[in-house]
Amino acid sequence: MPKAQETVLEIDLKALKHNFEYLKSKIANNTKILAVVKAFAYGNDAKEIALYLENLQVDYFAVAYVHEGILLRKAGVKTPILVLHPQSVNFKALIENCLEPSLYNAKVFNEFMSIVHQEHQTNYPVHIKFNTGLNRLGFSESDIDYLISKLKETNAINVKSVFSHLAASEDLNEKAFTQNQIKSFKEITKEFTSKLGYKPMLHICNTSGILNYPEAHFDMVRTGIGLYGFGNSEKENKHFKPIGTLKTIISQIHSIKKGESVGYNRAYKSDAFIKTATLPIGHADGIGRPYGNGKGYVIINAQKAYIIGNVCMDMIMVNITNIDCKEGDEVIVFGTESTSEDLAKAANTISYELITAISQRVKRLYLK
Ligand SMILES: *Cc1c(COP(=O)(O)O)cnc(C)c1O
């Protein structure tokens, strides 16, 4: 890869393939794999990632919202797409684009039924979500009889899967809680399928669920962060390769005398001579203000250069006092050595937040 000449997010598709294959090695041959490509495939680029994974024969995709699914269909993606959190106002567009809704309460269920009838559909694939402890979205066990009575009234929809979501699959201190979620999922799905009279696919695991709860893989697993290179633990991270490397360059170097300040609101005041580098990446690119004032850092010439003062919209200033570098040099914000997970920790957040925040104005480059 030639050196960066502007801010770019390099996406290593070979690393994506490696992660996909590692995750597949963790599941049985007949267990299906769903790739979660919501939020631009966690900030990477949903189209490229989905088309690449489709070539690797992924079984399913999931997005959060209908317009994310439409983007994939427009890019030519043919694989089934589950929409995890569809809004009723978009149900007609969802059907027109052959997207499959998650139905999680009576309101959306009935709104979807009325649109699906209006559109004269039969056997339209839907996914029924149950709440087993996350308390975010999902029917409860006591809704089963209501749901079954509604489903028996019509042939407009076909329950393709029944699923739930784990609240703390990465946290082994919460093992008992997670095992209880899995147990209640088993009970709910047993009752639901016996009353339904046919067998939808069952799934509950996200990436950490796949790694930590092999007994809960059921018919399909859903992976997001694992594909993008993180296993949510030191032990597992070794098996994954981060697919994104965020690079930028040094625009200008300043010598700051004792007593001078750097940046907006004079948030940094120097008590000794320092050197700073100004970089063309700021909070509008996804490096939020919590990374400012000594928390976040970038890598220049294999050394950490900490952010000085407030993060600006389009720029940050970093301390390069003891780093040998010059204007135009390449800077690594995060990548395979210094990862987005490490950087996220410095601002008290998680890799998921940092990578999904890399804004659309940052150019994406693919290593194939
Ligand atoms: C985002 C999401 C996932 C993916 O979780 P990872 O931890 O990134 O693997 C899976 N299932 C649901 C319902 C989600 O919202």
XYZ file of N, CA, C and O in Angstrom, residues 107-270:
656
model
N -47.887 -4.199 18.010
C -48.106 -3.036 17.143
C -47.441 -3.246 15.774
O -48.111 -3.148 14.741
N -46.147 -3.535 15.742
C -45.492 -3.705 14.429
C -46.004 -4.956 13.734
O -46.125 -4.971 12.500
N -46.327 -5.973 14.502
C -46.842 -7.205 13.895
C -48.127 -6.889 13.123
O -48.268 -7.241 11.947
N -49.047 -6.201 13.775
C -50.336 -5.893 13.125
C -50.178 -4.905 11.988
O -50.838 -5.025 10.957
N -49.288 -3.938 12.144
C -49.039 -2.990 11.050
C -48.451 -3.713 9.841
O -48.823 -3.448 8.702
N -47.559 -4.668 10.119
C -46.986 -5.415 8.992
C -48.043 -6.290 8.330
O -48.128 -6.358 7.097
N -48.880 -6.940 9.135
C -49.955 -7.785 8.588
C -50.851 -6.979 7.663
O -51.242 -7.457 6.592
N -51.183 -5.770 8.068
C -52.114 -5.022 7.233
C -51.459 -4.629 5.901
O -52.098 -4.718 4.858
N -50.165 -4.281 5.915
C -49.479 -3.935 4.657
C -49.304 -5.171 3.778
O -49.489 -5.122 2.555
N -48.970 -6.277 4.383
C -48.692 -7.492 3.620
C -49.979 -7.988 2.925
O -49.945 -8.473 1.791
N -51.129 -7.798 3.596
C -52.413 -8.138 2.961
C -52.716 -7.176 1.831
O -53.096 -7.588 0.730
N -52.541 -5.899 2.110
C -52.767 -4.851 1.106
C -51.928 -5.105 -0.156
O -52.350 -4.830 -1.264
N -50.727 -5.678 0.036
C -49.818 -5.940 -1.095
C -50.039 -7.335 -1.690
O -49.253 -7.761 -2.545
N -51.061 -8.030 -1.208
C -51.423 -9.367 -1.729
C -50.257 -10.350 -1.700
O -50.014 -11.074 -2.663
N -49.548 -10.368 -0.594
C -48.426 -11.307 -0.453
C -48.916 -12.602 0.195
O -49.839 -12.583 1.016
N -48.258 -13.706 -0.170
C -48.473 -14.945 0.591
C -47.111 -15.471 1.023
O -46.121 -15.316 0.303
N -47.119 -16.096 2.202
C -45.876 -16.676 2.741
C -44.718 -15.695 2.813
O -43.565 -16.091 2.587
N -45.002 -14.443 3.128
C -43.906 -13.461 3.191
C -43.014 -13.784 4.404
O -43.503 -13.939 5.527
N -41.685 -13.898 4.188
C -40.802 -14.296 5.300
C -40.651 -13.207 6.371
O -40.321 -12.059 6.048
N -40.896 -13.595 7.610
C -40.694 -12.665 8.736
C -39.931 -13.392 9.845
O -39.833 -14.624 9.842
N -39.415 -12.613 10.765
C -38.631 -13.150 11.887
C -39.259 -12.631 13.176
O -39.468 -11.427 13.316
N -39.564 -13.537 14.076
C -40.220 -13.153 15.327
C -39.173 -13.063 16.427
O -38.427 -14.016 16.669
N -39.144 -11.894 17.062
C -38.141 -11.695 18.108
C -38.763 -11.762 19.495
O -39.786 -11.129 19.759
N -38.115 -12.535 20.365
C -38.543 -12.621 21.761
C -37.510 -11.964 22.669
O -36.305 -12.061 22.430
N -38.020 -11.324 23.695
C -37.164 -10.743 24.722
C -36.853 -11.805 25.769
O -37.762 -12.403 26.330
N -35.555 -12.045 26.017
C -35.198 -13.027 27.056
C -34.349 -12.395 28.155
O -33.691 -13.097 28.921
N -34.330 -11.048 28.207
C -33.605 -10.432 29.317
C -32.878 -9.140 28.981
O -32.475 -8.398 29.870
N -32.685 -8.871 27.694
C -32.047 -7.608 27.314
C -33.004 -6.436 27.555
O -32.585 -5.306 27.802
N -34.301 -6.746 27.479
C -35.326 -5.703 27.683
C -35.157 -4.522 26.743
O -35.159 -3.362 27.172
N -34.994 -4.839 25.460
C -34.851 -3.798 24.449
C -35.988 -3.952 23.443
O -36.862 -3.108 23.374
N -35.982 -5.033 22.661
C -37.077 -5.316 21.735
C -37.471 -6.772 21.898
O -36.621 -7.615 22.168
N -38.735 -7.084 21.683
C -39.123 -8.492 21.639
C -40.429 -8.789 22.346
O -40.783 -8.146 23.341
N -41.144 -9.776 21.804
C -42.351 -10.295 22.456
C -41.936 -10.995 23.739
O -40.774 -11.400 23.890
N -42.904 -11.175 24.638
C -42.599 -11.978 25.816
C -43.313 -13.317 25.697
O -44.203 -13.501 24.851
N -42.926 -14.238 26.547
C -43.469 -15.591 26.514
C -45.001 -15.569 26.553
O -45.659 -16.348 25.869
N -45.535 -14.626 27.331
C -47.001 -14.568 27.487
C -47.718 -14.107 26.211
O -48.937 -14.143 26.141
N -46.957 -13.669 25.205
C -47.581 -13.258 23.932
C -47.756 -14.425 22.961
O -48.321 -14.254 21.879
N -47.245 -15.600 23.325
C -47.224 -16.711 22.361
C -48.624 -17.052 21.837
O -48.826 -17.148 20.620
N -49.584 -17.192 22.741
C -50.911 -17.608 22.284
C -51.544 -16.566 21.370
O -52.160 -16.904 20.354
N -51.370 -15.299 21.727
C -51.866 -14.218 20.876
C -51.247 -14.306 19.483
O -51.942 -14.261 18.461
N -49.901 -14.455 19.446
C -49.177 -14.525 18.171
C -49.648 -15.709 17.328
O -49.888 -15.578 16.121
N -49.767 -16.867 17.979
C -50.172 -18.076 17.257
C -51.578 -17.885 16.675
O -51.822 -18.222 15.511
N -52.481 -17.297 17.467
C -53.848 -17.125 16.944
C -53.832 -16.212 15.718
O -54.520 -16.459 14.729
N -53.011 -15.170 15.755
C -52.884 -14.262 14.601
C -52.286 -14.977 13.398
O -52.721 -14.811 12.257
N -51.260 -15.781 13.655
C -50.566 -16.472 12.558
C -51.456 -17.520 11.901
O -51.368 -17.757 10.693
N -52.336 -18.134 12.699
C -53.205 -19.182 12.152
C -54.316 -18.597 11.275
O -54.915 -19.305 10.472
N -54.571 -17.305 11.453
C -55.633 -16.651 10.679
C -55.253 -16.399 9.221
O -56.085 -15.999 8.436
N -53.956 -16.500 8.899
C -53.505 -15.993 7.599
C -52.433 -16.870 6.964
O -51.694 -17.553 7.672
N -52.356 -16.827 5.647
C -51.208 -17.445 4.984
C -50.331 -16.370 4.343
O -49.514 -16.635 3.482
N -50.532 -15.139 4.776
C -49.765 -14.027 4.195
C -48.316 -14.028 4.661
O -47.440 -13.558 3.947
N -48.075 -14.533 5.859
C -46.683 -14.545 6.327
C -46.231 -15.923 6.764
O -47.021 -16.772 7.157
N -44.934 -16.094 6.647
C -44.285 -17.345 7.004
C -43.173 -17.004 8.003
O -42.339 -16.140 7.727
N -43.204 -17.652 9.148
C -42.181 -17.370 10.164
C -40.902 -18.114 9.786
O -40.798 -19.325 9.946
N -39.956 -17.362 9.276
C -38.729 -17.989 8.803
C -37.777 -18.253 9.973
O -37.022 -19.210 9.955
N -37.787 -17.368 10.958
C -36.962 -17.642 12.128
C -37.559 -17.037 13.383
O -38.398 -16.131 13.318
N -37.126 -17.591 14.504
C -37.471 -17.046 15.821
C -36.139 -16.775 16.494
O -35.241 -17.619 16.472
N -36.004 -15.572 17.057
C -34.686 -15.245 17.603
C -34.779 -14.365 18.834
O -35.840 -13.872 19.209
N -33.624 -14.232 19.494
C -33.508 -13.365 20.659
C -32.085 -12.816 20.664
O -31.293 -13.139 19.771
N -31.776 -11.970 21.620
C -30.450 -11.337 21.634
C -29.899 -11.378 23.053
O -30.623 -11.128 24.012
N -28.604 -11.728 23.161
C -27.973 -11.848 24.471
C -27.527 -10.470 24.991
O -27.057 -9.636 24.217
N -27.636 -10.286 26.303
C -27.319 -8.982 26.888
C -25.845 -8.840 27.253
O -25.302 -7.734 27.266
N -25.186 -9.945 27.564
C -23.817 -9.846 28.108
C -22.972 -11.046 27.725
O -22.229 -11.588 28.544
N -23.051 -11.437 26.451
C -22.361 -12.667 26.036
C -20.848 -12.559 26.142
O -20.144 -13.558 26.210
N -20.304 -11.319 26.161
C -18.849 -11.147 26.244
C -18.363 -11.144 27.688
O -17.164 -11.194 27.933
N -19.282 -11.090 28.639
C -18.914 -10.918 30.037
C -19.098 -12.228 30.796
O -20.216 -12.603 31.155
N -17.985 -12.906 31.062
C -18.095 -14.231 31.691
C -18.536 -14.145 33.160
O -18.962 -15.135 33.740
N -18.492 -12.946 33.739
C -19.073 -12.774 35.083
C -20.597 -12.874 35.042
O -21.237 -13.022 36.074
N -21.159 -12.753 33.849
C -22.616 -12.817 33.698
C -23.061 -14.141 33.086
O -24.120 -14.228 32.468
N -22.215 -15.145 33.251
C -22.510 -16.441 32.638
C -23.874 -16.996 33.066
O -24.636 -17.498 32.237
N -24.172 -16.891 34.352
C -25.442 -17.439 34.849
C -26.616 -16.728 34.188
O -27.602 -17.354 33.774
N -26.499 -15.416 34.052
C -27.561 -14.634 33.396
C -27.736 -15.084 31.950
O -28.857 -15.301 31.474
N -26.606 -15.227 31.239
C -26.665 -15.619 29.830
C -27.251 -17.019 29.681
O -28.096 -17.256 28.809
N -26.804 -17.932 30.556
C -27.346 -19.292 30.480
C -28.853 -19.298 30.725
O -29.589 -20.078 30.121
N -29.286 -18.385 31.563
C -30.715 -18.272 31.817
C -31.465 -17.730 30.594
O -32.570 -18.174 30.277
N -30.835 -16.803 29.903
C -31.436 -16.312 28.651
C -31.585 -17.456 27.652
O -32.610 -17.583 26.979
N -30.519 -18.270 27.564
C -30.536 -19.388 26.611
C -31.635 -20.386 26.994
O -32.377 -20.866 26.144
N -31.754 -20.631 28.300
C -32.774 -21.560 28.790
C -34.165 -21.029 28.468
O -35.027 -21.757 27.966
N -34.382 -19.748 28.714
C -35.731 -19.249 28.442
C -36.005 -19.192 26.933
O -37.130 -19.424 26.499
N -34.961 -18.975 26.137
C -35.130 -19.031 24.670
C -35.570 -20.433 24.236
O -36.467 -20.597 23.403
N -34.946 -21.446 24.841
C -35.317 -22.833 24.504
C -36.781 -23.099 24.852
O -37.507 -23.710 24.077
N -37.197 -22.637 26.042
C -38.576 -22.890 26.473
C -39.573 -22.178 25.560
O -40.562 -22.751 25.124
N -39.264 -20.908 25.279
C -40.168 -20.115 24.431
C -40.296 -20.741 23.044
O -41.393 -20.907 22.516
N -39.140 -21.096 22.453
C -39.189 -21.588 21.080
C -39.818 -22.980 21.007
O -40.454 -23.322 20.019
N -39.654 -23.752 22.085
C -40.281 -25.082 22.103
C -41.806 -24.937 22.071
O -42.489 -25.565 21.252
N -42.317 -24.074 22.937
C -43.767 -23.862 22.990
C -44.260 -23.240 21.679
O -45.253 -23.686 21.103
N -43.527 -22.225 21.218
C -43.948 -21.507 20.009
C -43.996 -22.428 18.794
O -44.984 -22.454 18.064
N -42.937 -23.210 18.576
C -42.918 -24.062 17.366
C -43.936 -25.186 17.454
O -44.542 -25.535 16.450
N -44.144 -25.723 18.658
C -45.122 -26.818 18.718
C -46.530 -26.274 18.419
O -47.312 -26.912 17.738
N -46.813 -25.067 18.867
C -48.128 -24.480 18.577
C -48.236 -23.999 17.132
O -49.308 -23.999 16.540
N -47.103 -23.585 16.579
C -47.097 -23.079 15.199
C -47.308 -24.209 14.192
O -47.958 -24.036 13.158
N -46.705 -25.368 14.489
C -46.883 -26.511 13.591
C -45.828 -26.634 12.508
O -45.878 -27.546 11.702
N -44.877 -25.742 12.434
C -43.711 -25.935 11.557
C -42.489 -25.354 12.252
O -42.616 -24.695 13.286
N -41.306 -25.621 11.664
C -40.069 -25.308 12.386
C -39.293 -24.156 11.766
O -38.528 -24.366 10.816
N -39.420 -22.961 12.312
C -38.578 -21.859 11.839
C -37.142 -22.059 12.332
O -36.910 -22.841 13.256
N -36.190 -21.363 11.718
C -34.806 -21.380 12.231
C -34.781 -20.661 13.575
O -35.539 -19.717 13.796
N -33.854 -21.094 14.442
C -33.690 -20.452 15.751
C -32.291 -19.847 15.838
O -31.322 -20.453 15.381
N -32.184 -18.646 16.411
C -30.852 -18.049 16.597
C -30.842 -17.038 17.729
O -31.805 -16.301 17.928
N -29.734 -17.041 18.468
C -29.602 -16.119 19.610
C -28.192 -15.535 19.730
O -28.017 -14.496 20.347
N -27.174 -16.179 19.118
C -25.788 -15.763 19.376
C -25.300 -14.615 18.504
O -25.443 -14.649 17.286
N -24.678 -13.635 19.132
C -23.855 -12.638 18.423
C -22.408 -13.143 18.490
O -22.152 -14.276 18.908
N -21.438 -12.303 18.115
C -20.047 -12.772 18.043
C -19.594 -13.433 19.344
O -19.105 -14.562 19.338
N -19.746 -12.722 20.459
C -19.271 -13.312 21.728
C -20.079 -14.529 22.118
O -19.559 -15.437 22.767
N -21.335 -14.570 21.726
C -22.150 -15.763 21.949
C -21.576 -16.952 21.193
O -21.492 -18.066 21.724
N -21.169 -16.719 19.957
C -20.576 -17.794 19.141
C -19.356 -18.363 19.855
O -19.167 -19.570 19.950
N -18.510 -17.449 20.381
C -17.241 -17.865 20.969
C -17.417 -18.479 22.355
O -16.722 -19.431 22.700
N -18.354 -17.944 23.127
C -18.463 -18.365 24.536
C -19.578 -19.368 24.824
O -19.573 -19.990 25.884
N -20.538 -19.489 23.937
C -21.687 -20.379 24.200
C -21.966 -21.306 23.020
O -23.017 -21.217 22.382
N -21.007 -22.225 22.746
C -21.187 -23.126 21.593
C -22.478 -23.953 21.681
O -23.011 -24.356 20.658
N -22.958 -24.154 22.907
C -24.177 -24.954 23.064
C -25.418 -24.183 22.613
O -26.505 -24.735 22.535
N -25.252 -22.904 22.286
C -26.414 -22.065 21.941
C -26.391 -21.582 20.494
O -26.993 -20.570 20.167
N -25.684 -22.321 19.637
C -25.623 -21.865 18.232
C -26.925 -22.098 17.471
O -27.181 -21.412 16.479
N -27.727 -23.063 17.909
C -29.000 -23.390 17.256
C -28.822 -23.525 15.730
O -27.843 -24.112 15.291
N -29.729 -22.925 14.934
C -29.679 -23.134 13.469
C -28.827 -22.092 12.754
O -28.423 -22.276 11.610
N -28.620 -20.960 13.428
C -27.890 -19.864 12.770
C -27.235 -19.007 13.854
O -27.713 -18.957 14.989
N -26.131 -18.348 13.497
C -25.499 -17.387 14.409
C -25.376 -16.052 13.683
O -25.340 -16.010 12.452
N -25.335 -14.983 14.462
C -25.237 -13.638 13.874
C -23.916 -13.008 14.308
O -23.655 -12.888 15.506
N -23.113 -12.607 13.346
C -21.850 -11.991 13.730
C -21.646 -10.630 13.073
O -21.853 -10.464 11.880
N -21.237 -9.681 13.907
C -20.887 -8.350 13.416
C -19.429 -8.082 13.721
O -18.534 -8.291 12.895
N -19.144 -7.728 14.968
C -17.809 -7.255 15.350
C -16.708 -8.274 15.032
O -15.584 -7.884 14.694
N -17.029 -9.561 15.091
C -16.034 -10.588 14.782
C -15.548 -10.480 13.342
O -14.347 -10.574 13.066
N -16.470 -10.241 12.437
C -16.100 -10.097 11.020
C -15.134 -8.935 10.831
O -14.252 -8.971 9.979
N -15.339 -7.906 11.654
C -14.533 -6.689 11.486
C -13.236 -6.754 12.299
O -12.444 -5.833 12.284
N -13.065 -7.859 13.047
C -11.741 -8.122 13.604
C -11.589 -8.144 15.105
O -10.466 -8.139 15.615
N -12.712 -8.212 15.849
C -12.593 -8.207 17.309
C -13.390 -9.337 17.948
O -14.526 -9.589 17.571
N -12.755 -9.973 18.937
C -13.398 -11.074 19.643
C -13.842 -10.687 21.039
O -14.255 -11.532 21.815
N -13.730 -9.409 21.374
C -14.174 -8.892 22.672
C -13.471 -9.514 23.874
O -13.993 -9.485 24.977
N -12.297 -10.085 23.669
C -11.483 -10.526 24.804
C -10.051 -10.652 24.299
O -9.832 -10.870 23.097
N -9.105 -10.521 25.218
C -7.699 -10.591 24.815
C -7.397 -11.929 24.156
O -6.706 -11.993 23.149
N -7.957 -12.977 24.751
C -7.710 -14.333 24.266
C -8.244 -14.479 22.837
O -7.554 -14.972 21.951
N -9.461 -14.040 22.617
C -10.069 -14.210 21.294
C -9.523 -13.218 20.267
O -9.428 -13.545 19.087
N -9.171 -12.014 20.703
C -8.672 -11.010 19.744
C -7.490 -11.530 18.938
O -7.301 -11.146 17.785
N -6.704 -12.444 19.550
C -5.536 -13.005 18.859
C -5.919 -13.752 17.586
O -5.120 -13.871 16.671
N -7.138 -14.269 17.568
C -7.566 -15.068 16.413
C -8.172 -14.211 15.298
O -8.483 -14.711 14.226
N -8.399 -12.942 15.589
C -9.049 -12.059 14.608
C -8.055 -11.044 14.062
O -7.054 -10.731 14.699
N -8.377 -10.530 12.864
C -7.559 -9.459 12.294
C -8.443 -8.239 12.048
O -9.389 -8.338 11.256
N -8.147 -7.110 12.695
C -8.931 -5.901 12.422
C -8.873 -5.580 10.919
O -7.791 -5.592 10.337
N -10.009 -5.343 10.312
C -10.005 -5.146 8.856
C -9.758 -3.686 8.465
O -9.387 -3.413 7.338
N -9.975 -2.760 9.398
C -9.861 -1.341 9.049
C -8.611 -0.699 9.617
O -8.274 -0.914 10.783
N -7.907 0.052 8.790
C -6.791 0.873 9.279
C -7.086 2.313 8.896
O -7.253 2.623 7.714
N -7.185 3.158 9.911
C -7.478 4.564 9.661
C -6.162 5.338 9.658
O -5.421 5.306 10.642
N -5.893 5.978 8.518
C -4.631 6.702 8.361
C -4.883 8.162 8.069
O -5.920 8.519 7.509
N -3.923 8.992 8.410
C -3.995 10.387 8.006
C -2.557 10.869 7.801
O -1.641 10.040 7.717
N -2.363 12.171 7.696
C -1.009 12.695 7.467
C -0.774 13.930 8.343
O -1.708 14.456 8.938
N 0.459 14.358 8.373
C 0.785 15.604 9.101
C 0.644 16.773 8.130
O 1.319 16.832 7.102
N -0.281 17.693 8.454
C -0.456 18.873 7.600
C 0.576 19.942 7.918
O 1.125 20.584 7.043
N 0.787 20.168 9.227
C 1.710 21.229 9.624
C 2.311 20.933 10.988
O 1.667 20.313 11.842
N 3.554 21.377 11.167
C 4.227 21.227 12.464
C 4.427 22.607 13.077
O 4.774 23.559 12.368
N 4.151 22.720 14.378
C 4.333 23.989 15.083
C 5.282 23.807 16.262
O 5.245 22.766 16.920
N 6.067 24.839 16.516
C 6.848 24.887 17.747
C 6.102 25.794 18.711
O 5.785 26.935 18.381
N 5.807 25.266 19.879
C 4.996 25.996 20.862
C 5.901 26.381 22.031
O 6.492 25.507 22.673
N 5.985 27.693 22.288
C 6.832 28.147 23.400
C 6.093 28.007 24.717
O 4.861 27.996 24.755
N 6.845 27.916 25.766
C 6.275 27.902 27.122
C 5.290 29.073 27.263
O 5.614 30.205 26.869
N 4.095 28.796 27.775
C 3.113 29.860 27.990
C 2.131 30.033 26.837
O 1.096 30.686 26.997
N 2.421 29.466 25.670
C 1.476 29.561 24.548
C 0.377 28.507 24.709
O 0.518 27.561 25.468
N -0.694 28.689 23.932
C -1.779 27.708 24.005
C -1.982 27.073 22.643
O -1.503 27.574 21.626
N -2.718 25.943 22.626
C -3.004 25.232 21.371
C -4.502 24.975 21.278
O -5.109 24.426 22.198
N -5.076 25.398 20.161
C -6.457 25.017 19.830
C -7.523 25.886 20.472
O -7.245 26.845 21.190
N -8.773 25.510 20.162
C -9.947 26.266 20.615
C -10.022 26.355 22.130
O -9.693 25.395 22.832
N -10.483 27.508 22.567
C -10.689 27.786 23.994
C -9.405 27.682 24.808
O -9.443 27.594 26.028
N -8.278 27.644 24.069
C -6.963 27.592 24.704
C -6.891 26.447 25.725
O -6.277 26.574 26.790
N -7.533 25.326 25.341
C -7.652 24.210 26.293
C -6.286 23.655 26.701
O -6.143 23.110 27.790
N -5.290 23.757 25.824
C -3.942 23.326 26.200
C -3.059 24.550 26.374
O -2.983 25.398 25.495
N -2.393 24.629 27.502
C -1.400 25.689 27.718
C -0.082 25.028 28.059
O -0.025 24.192 28.960
N 0.959 25.374 27.325
C 2.208 24.636 27.510
C 3.029 25.214 28.658
O 3.092 26.435 28.849
